[in-house]
mmCIF file of C-alpha atoms in Angstrom:
data_model
loop_
_atom_site.group_PDB
_atom_site.id
_atom_site.type_symbol
_atom_site.label_atom_id
_atom_site.label_comp_id
_atom_site.label_asym_id
_atom_site.label_seq_id
_atom_site.Cartn_x
_atom_site.Cartn_y
_atom_site.Cartn_z
ATOM 1 C CA MET F 1 -24.391 78.173 12.223
ATOM 2 C CA ALA F 2 -25.821 80.442 15.579
ATOM 3 C CA THR F 3 -26.139 83.891 15.605
ATOM 4 C CA LYS F 4 -25.942 86.241 17.975
ATOM 5 C CA LYS F 5 -28.902 88.684 18.731
ATOM 6 C CA LYS F 6 -28.728 91.792 18.053
ATOM 7 C CA GLN F 7 -28.684 94.296 21.987
ATOM 8 C CA PRO F 8 -31.310 96.858 21.863
ATOM 9 C CA ALA F 9 -30.649 100.237 21.439
ATOM 10 C CA ALA F 10 -30.003 102.464 24.250
ATOM 11 C CA SER F 11 -33.064 104.717 24.050
ATOM 12 C CA GLU F 12 -34.853 101.344 23.759
ATOM 13 C CA THR F 13 -33.708 100.318 26.654
ATOM 14 C CA SER F 14 -33.976 104.033 28.592
ATOM 15 C CA GLU F 15 -37.735 104.280 27.568
ATOM 16 C CA SER F 16 -37.927 100.185 28.464
ATOM 17 C CA ILE F 17 -37.037 101.698 32.277
ATOM 18 C CA GLU F 18 -39.006 104.705 32.016
ATOM 19 C CA LYS F 19 -41.912 102.975 31.497
ATOM 20 C CA GLN F 20 -41.162 100.394 34.163
ATOM 21 C CA MET F 21 -40.806 103.166 36.487
ATOM 22 C CA GLN F 22 -43.703 105.147 36.000
ATOM 23 C CA GLU F 23 -45.740 101.528 36.235
ATOM 24 C CA PHE F 24 -44.534 100.993 39.699
ATOM 25 C CA LEU F 25 -44.881 104.366 40.761
ATOM 26 C CA ALA F 26 -48.995 104.486 39.663
ATOM 27 C CA ARG F 27 -49.312 101.124 41.773
ATOM 28 C CA GLY F 28 -47.724 102.993 44.902
ATOM 29 C CA GLY F 29 -44.156 102.003 45.018
ATOM 30 C CA LEU F 30 -42.025 104.518 45.723
ATOM 31 C CA ILE F 31 -38.479 105.637 44.674
ATOM 32 C CA ASP F 32 -35.671 106.972 47.689
ATOM 33 C CA LYS F 33 -32.888 109.412 47.402
ATOM 34 C CA ILE F 34 -29.500 108.364 48.221
ATOM 35 C CA ASP F 35 -26.749 110.560 49.044
ATOM 36 C CA SER F 36 -23.818 110.730 46.601
ATOM 37 C CA GLY F 37 -21.452 108.088 47.833
ATOM 38 C CA VAL F 38 -23.729 105.711 50.022
ATOM 39 C CA SER F 39 -23.666 102.194 49.250
ATOM 40 C CA GLY F 40 -26.165 99.619 50.568
ATOM 41 C CA GLN F 41 -23.591 97.129 50.940
ATOM 42 C CA SER F 42 -23.263 96.764 54.734
ATOM 43 C CA GLN F 43 -19.223 95.366 55.682
ATOM 44 C CA LEU F 44 -18.897 91.871 56.537
ATOM 45 C CA THR F 45 -15.479 91.959 57.763
ATOM 46 C CA GLY F 46 -13.300 94.533 59.582
ATOM 47 C CA SER F 47 -10.530 96.256 57.629
ATOM 48 C CA ARG F 48 -8.206 95.069 56.368
ATOM 49 C CA HIS F 49 -4.269 96.479 57.388
ATOM 50 C CA ILE F 50 -1.799 95.780 54.279
ATOM 51 C CA SER F 51 1.961 95.833 55.322
ATOM 52 C CA LEU F 52 4.366 96.814 52.516
ATOM 53 C CA GLY F 53 7.979 95.680 52.204
ATOM 54 C CA ASN F 54 9.987 93.113 54.073
ATOM 55 C CA SER F 55 7.520 90.671 55.531
ATOM 56 C CA LYS F 56 10.688 89.585 58.368
ATOM 57 C CA THR F 57 9.649 91.320 61.714
ATOM 58 C CA LYS F 58 12.947 93.921 63.212
ATOM 59 C CA ALA F 59 14.794 92.128 66.371
ATOM 60 C CA GLN F 60 14.206 95.367 69.343
#
């Protein structure tokens, strides 16, 4: 019977990320500060207009 591997504690994960970040900076890497609400994803499609209610068009 296979057993599930226990996930590392959050503090171990945070420590690992901190270590990796320090190594990255020591090699000359740079970290850019991005303002809150800014996304790195570019929108490839136009906006979508959604009509709610009756789908039949009204005769004018």
